[in-house]
Short mmCIF file of C-alpha atoms and ligand atoms in Angstrom, two decimals:
data_model
loop_
_atom_site.label_atom_id
_atom_site.label_comp_id
_atom_site.label_asym_id
_atom_site.label_seq_id
_atom_site.Cartn_x
_atom_site.Cartn_y
_atom_site.Cartn_z
CA MET A 1 75.79 -24.50 149.65
CA ALA A 2 72.15 -23.40 149.84
CA LYS A 3 70.44 -23.10 146.45
CA PHE A 4 67.72 -20.76 147.70
CA ILE A 5 67.75 -17.78 150.05
CA VAL A 6 65.28 -18.13 152.89
CA ALA A 7 63.72 -15.03 154.46
CA PRO A 8 61.40 -15.80 157.39
CA SER A 9 58.59 -13.31 157.92
CA ILE A 10 58.05 -12.41 161.57
CA LEU A 11 54.47 -11.28 160.97
CA THR A 12 53.10 -14.51 162.35
CA ALA A 13 55.14 -14.31 165.58
CA ASN A 14 53.50 -13.83 168.94
CA PHE A 15 55.08 -10.45 169.67
CA LEU A 16 55.42 -11.20 173.36
CA ASP A 17 57.74 -13.99 172.24
CA LEU A 18 59.54 -12.19 169.43
CA LYS A 19 62.93 -12.47 171.08
CA SER A 20 62.62 -16.22 171.39
CA ASP A 21 61.65 -16.48 167.69
CA LEU A 22 64.56 -14.30 166.61
CA ASP A 23 66.95 -16.33 168.77
CA LYS A 24 65.72 -19.54 167.14
CA LEU A 25 66.14 -18.06 163.65
CA LYS A 26 69.66 -16.95 164.53
CA GLU A 27 70.44 -20.41 165.89
CA ALA A 28 69.12 -21.89 162.58
CA LYS A 29 71.67 -19.65 160.78
CA ILE A 30 69.08 -17.50 159.07
CA LYS A 31 70.67 -14.47 157.39
CA TRP A 32 67.59 -12.52 156.23
CA ILE A 33 64.45 -11.40 158.04
CA HIS A 34 61.43 -10.37 155.98
CA TYR A 35 59.73 -7.41 157.69
CA ASP A 36 56.10 -6.82 156.64
CA VAL A 37 54.90 -3.24 156.99
CA MET A 38 51.12 -2.77 156.57
CA ASP A 39 49.08 0.42 156.67
CA TYR A 40 45.33 -0.42 156.94
CA ASN A 41 44.95 1.35 153.60
CA PHE A 42 46.65 -0.59 150.81
CA VAL A 43 45.95 -3.76 152.79
CA PRO A 44 43.27 -4.48 155.43
CA ASN A 45 45.73 -4.91 158.27
CA LEU A 46 48.20 -2.90 160.33
CA SER A 47 51.51 -4.37 161.47
CA PHE A 48 54.63 -2.55 162.62
CA GLY A 49 56.90 0.31 161.60
CA PRO A 50 60.38 1.74 162.15
CA LYS A 51 60.43 1.36 165.96
CA ILE A 52 60.35 -2.44 166.14
CA LEU A 53 62.66 -2.59 163.12
CA THR A 54 65.19 -0.41 164.96
CA ASP A 55 64.91 -2.54 168.11
CA ILE A 56 65.62 -5.68 166.06
CA VAL A 57 68.65 -4.31 164.21
CA ASN A 58 70.10 -2.96 167.45
CA SER A 59 70.14 -6.45 168.96
CA TYR A 60 70.67 -8.76 165.97
CA ASN A 61 72.77 -8.89 162.85
CA PHE A 62 70.16 -10.09 160.36
CA ASN A 63 69.94 -8.49 156.95
CA MET A 64 66.53 -6.86 156.82
CA ASP A 65 64.24 -7.32 153.82
CA LEU A 66 61.45 -4.72 154.11
CA HIS A 67 58.13 -5.47 152.43
CA LEU A 68 56.08 -2.28 152.39
CA MET A 69 52.40 -2.97 151.78
CA VAL A 70 51.52 0.70 151.98
CA LYS A 71 50.23 3.64 150.02
CA ILE A 72 52.23 6.83 150.41
CA GLU A 73 50.04 9.91 150.66
CA ASN A 74 50.66 13.54 151.67
CA ILE A 75 54.37 12.95 152.05
CA SER A 76 57.23 12.32 149.62
CA VAL A 77 58.48 8.77 149.15
CA LYS A 78 61.86 9.88 150.45
CA GLU A 79 60.40 11.33 153.66
CA TYR A 80 58.23 8.26 154.18
CA LEU A 81 61.17 5.89 153.83
CA LYS A 82 63.70 7.85 155.87
CA PRO A 83 62.74 6.39 159.31
CA PHE A 84 63.21 2.89 157.86
CA LEU A 85 66.78 3.66 156.88
CA VAL A 86 68.48 1.88 159.76
CA LYS A 87 71.46 -0.48 160.01
CA ASN A 88 71.24 -3.68 157.98
CA VAL A 89 68.22 -2.71 155.91
CA LYS A 90 69.50 -4.18 152.65
CA GLN A 91 66.38 -4.41 150.53
CA ILE A 92 63.07 -2.57 150.29
CA THR A 93 60.05 -3.81 148.34
CA VAL A 94 57.14 -1.58 147.35
CA HIS A 95 53.96 -2.64 145.58
CA PHE A 96 53.39 -1.77 141.94
CA GLU A 97 49.65 -1.43 142.73
CA ALA A 98 50.16 0.93 145.67
CA LEU A 99 52.33 3.68 144.19
CA THR A 100 52.03 6.04 141.24
CA LYS A 101 54.58 5.82 138.42
CA LYS A 102 56.19 9.00 139.72
CA GLN A 103 56.46 7.49 143.21
CA ILE A 104 58.05 4.33 141.84
CA LEU A 105 60.73 6.42 140.11
CA GLU A 106 61.29 8.34 143.34
CA PHE A 107 61.59 5.00 145.15
CA LEU A 108 64.21 3.72 142.67
CA ASP A 109 66.24 6.92 143.12
CA PHE A 110 66.01 6.64 146.89
CA CYS A 111 67.30 3.06 146.83
CA ASN A 112 70.14 3.92 144.45
CA SER A 113 71.33 6.82 146.53
CA ASN A 114 71.18 4.82 149.77
CA ASN A 115 72.74 1.63 148.48
CA ILE A 116 69.62 -0.43 149.07
CA SER A 117 68.34 -3.14 146.71
CA ALA A 118 65.19 -1.87 145.05
CA SER A 119 62.43 -4.42 144.76
CA ILE A 120 58.92 -4.29 143.28
CA SER A 121 56.08 -6.62 144.21
CA ILE A 122 53.02 -7.69 142.25
CA ASN A 123 49.77 -8.99 143.72
CA PRO A 124 48.16 -12.26 142.54
CA ASP A 125 45.90 -10.28 140.16
CA THR A 126 48.72 -8.28 138.55
CA ASP A 127 50.44 -9.57 135.44
CA VAL A 128 54.23 -9.54 135.12
CA ILE A 129 53.93 -7.47 131.94
CA LYS A 130 52.82 -4.46 134.02
CA ILE A 131 56.26 -4.07 135.59
CA LYS A 132 58.24 -4.86 132.43
CA LYS A 133 59.81 -1.43 132.13
CA TYR A 134 61.16 -1.58 135.69
CA LEU A 135 62.80 -4.99 135.31
CA PRO A 136 66.19 -3.67 134.04
CA LYS A 137 66.32 -1.26 136.98
CA ILE A 138 65.54 -3.44 139.98
CA LYS A 139 67.41 -6.02 142.06
CA ASN A 140 64.44 -8.14 143.08
CA VAL A 141 60.88 -8.93 142.04
CA LEU A 142 58.51 -10.13 144.74
CA VAL A 143 55.74 -12.34 143.41
CA MET A 144 52.87 -12.46 145.90
CA SER A 145 51.38 -15.93 146.17
CA VAL A 146 48.62 -14.72 148.50
CA ASN A 147 46.72 -11.45 148.60
CA PRO A 148 48.84 -9.30 150.90
CA GLY A 149 47.59 -8.54 154.40
CA PHE A 150 47.79 -11.66 156.52
CA GLY A 151 50.03 -14.61 157.29
CA GLY A 152 48.75 -18.17 157.14
CA GLN A 153 46.74 -17.93 153.88
CA SER A 154 46.64 -20.56 151.12
CA PHE A 155 49.09 -20.48 148.24
CA ILE A 156 47.72 -19.11 144.93
CA SER A 157 49.24 -21.14 142.13
CA ASN A 158 49.22 -18.52 139.34
CA SER A 159 52.40 -17.30 141.04
CA LEU A 160 54.21 -20.31 139.52
CA ASP A 161 53.59 -19.07 135.95
CA LYS A 162 54.78 -15.62 136.94
CA ILE A 163 57.98 -17.00 138.43
CA GLN A 164 58.64 -18.93 135.22
CA LYS A 165 57.88 -15.88 133.09
CA LEU A 166 60.19 -13.67 135.16
CA LYS A 167 62.92 -16.27 134.89
CA ALA A 168 62.55 -16.43 131.10
CA LEU A 169 62.57 -12.62 130.79
CA LYS A 170 65.65 -12.45 132.97
CA GLU A 171 67.53 -14.96 130.85
CA GLU A 172 66.43 -13.45 127.51
CA ASN A 173 67.45 -9.94 128.51
CA ASN A 174 70.35 -10.62 130.84
CA TYR A 175 68.64 -8.87 133.73
CA SER A 176 70.07 -9.26 137.20
CA TYR A 177 67.04 -9.27 139.52
CA LEU A 178 66.32 -12.07 141.94
CA ILE A 179 62.87 -13.65 141.98
CA GLN A 180 61.23 -13.83 145.39
CA VAL A 181 57.96 -15.45 146.41
CA ASP A 182 55.84 -14.64 149.46
CA GLY A 183 52.74 -16.31 150.87
CA GLY A 184 51.43 -19.77 151.62
CA ILE A 185 54.77 -21.57 151.63
CA ASN A 186 54.50 -24.91 153.40
CA GLU A 187 55.59 -28.55 153.28
CA GLU A 188 54.14 -28.96 149.76
CA THR A 189 54.29 -25.57 148.06
CA TYR A 190 58.00 -24.93 148.63
CA LYS A 191 58.83 -27.65 146.11
CA LEU A 192 56.64 -25.99 143.48
CA VAL A 193 58.31 -22.58 143.79
CA GLN A 194 61.78 -24.12 143.81
CA LYS A 195 60.95 -25.98 140.61
CA ALA A 196 59.46 -22.87 138.98
CA GLY A 197 62.76 -21.01 139.38
CA VAL A 198 62.54 -18.79 142.41
CA ASP A 199 65.68 -17.43 144.14
CA VAL A 200 64.31 -16.19 147.48
CA ILE A 201 61.60 -17.88 149.55
CA VAL A 202 59.68 -15.94 152.20
CA ALA A 203 57.86 -18.01 154.80
CA GLY A 204 55.88 -16.85 157.81
CA SER A 205 53.74 -19.45 159.56
CA TYR A 206 55.90 -22.34 158.25
CA LEU A 207 58.98 -21.02 160.08
CA VAL A 208 57.94 -18.60 162.82
CA GLY A 209 55.85 -19.16 165.93
CA SER A 210 55.73 -21.43 168.95
CA SER A 211 54.11 -24.30 167.04
CA VAL A 212 57.16 -24.69 164.76
CA LYS A 213 59.13 -27.50 166.34
CA ASN A 214 61.53 -28.62 163.61
CA LEU A 215 62.79 -25.27 162.37
CA LYS A 216 66.23 -26.41 161.21
CA GLU A 217 64.83 -29.22 159.06
CA ARG A 218 62.30 -26.84 157.53
CA VAL A 219 64.98 -24.25 156.77
CA ALA A 220 67.14 -26.97 155.17
CA LYS A 221 64.26 -28.00 152.90
CA LEU A 222 63.59 -24.43 151.78
CA GLU A 223 67.31 -23.81 151.17
CA GLY A 224 67.36 -26.83 148.82
C1 LIG B 1 51.47 -11.40 153.72
C2 LIG B 1 52.91 -11.11 154.04
C3 LIG B 1 53.73 -12.34 154.16
C4 LIG B 1 53.28 -13.25 155.28
C5 LIG B 1 53.57 -14.64 154.85
O1 LIG B 1 50.84 -10.25 153.31
O2 LIG B 1 53.50 -10.30 153.05
O3 LIG B 1 55.12 -12.07 154.24
O4 LIG B 1 53.87 -13.00 156.51
O5 LIG B 1 53.01 -15.53 155.75
P1 LIG B 1 52.73 -17.05 155.36
O6 LIG B 1 54.06 -17.65 154.93
O7 LIG B 1 52.18 -17.64 156.59
O8 LIG B 1 51.77 -17.04 154.20
ZN1 LIG B 2 55.71 -10.18 152.99
#
């Protein structure tokens, strides 16, 4: 029985080879795909949106874990999220830094009424304390261990303290959220996040791309 949930991020894939990557992940018995949406506004990069998401869920049975690194402007949160509401989207993460308090409440309502796990992410510079009031209401906290925007960056180790703090808060208060980490996971850093008390490990360049030769062994290590 795996101790940790592994959610590969397909951001680092060569998109001309996406099918081959997804086939390999399926073959390695991966259940969750982490889908990074970027807007060239909250983060300095642009990735993909609802179209590629829909193509994936129409051909595969993965549970989809959406990580929205976006600001939402001139449109309601509900309207913005609607096109992402496709089969097998089980969890959506928004960034505490990107949305207003009102938008976060709208987001929580949207997730509740659509039976989606609501998740909030914090950047490396944001303290856990900032999202304290949301902790009883969410299913997942995503601790960024790189500044969001790109795959293949180096792990920032203040995420380990945050994971420990979130774990302590969860135990003290009987909260039910999972703790997820994203960014810079590799041969060395996965052990650190496992030890710190994470539940879900996102990995991009360590698991996805043509240079990854020993995928199954890597998945087994991350699963613990
Ligand atoms: C970064 C994304 C990550 C990214 C992780 O902003 O949110 O999900 O794909 O890539 P690695 O594991 O290579 O740091
Ligand atoms: Zn991500």
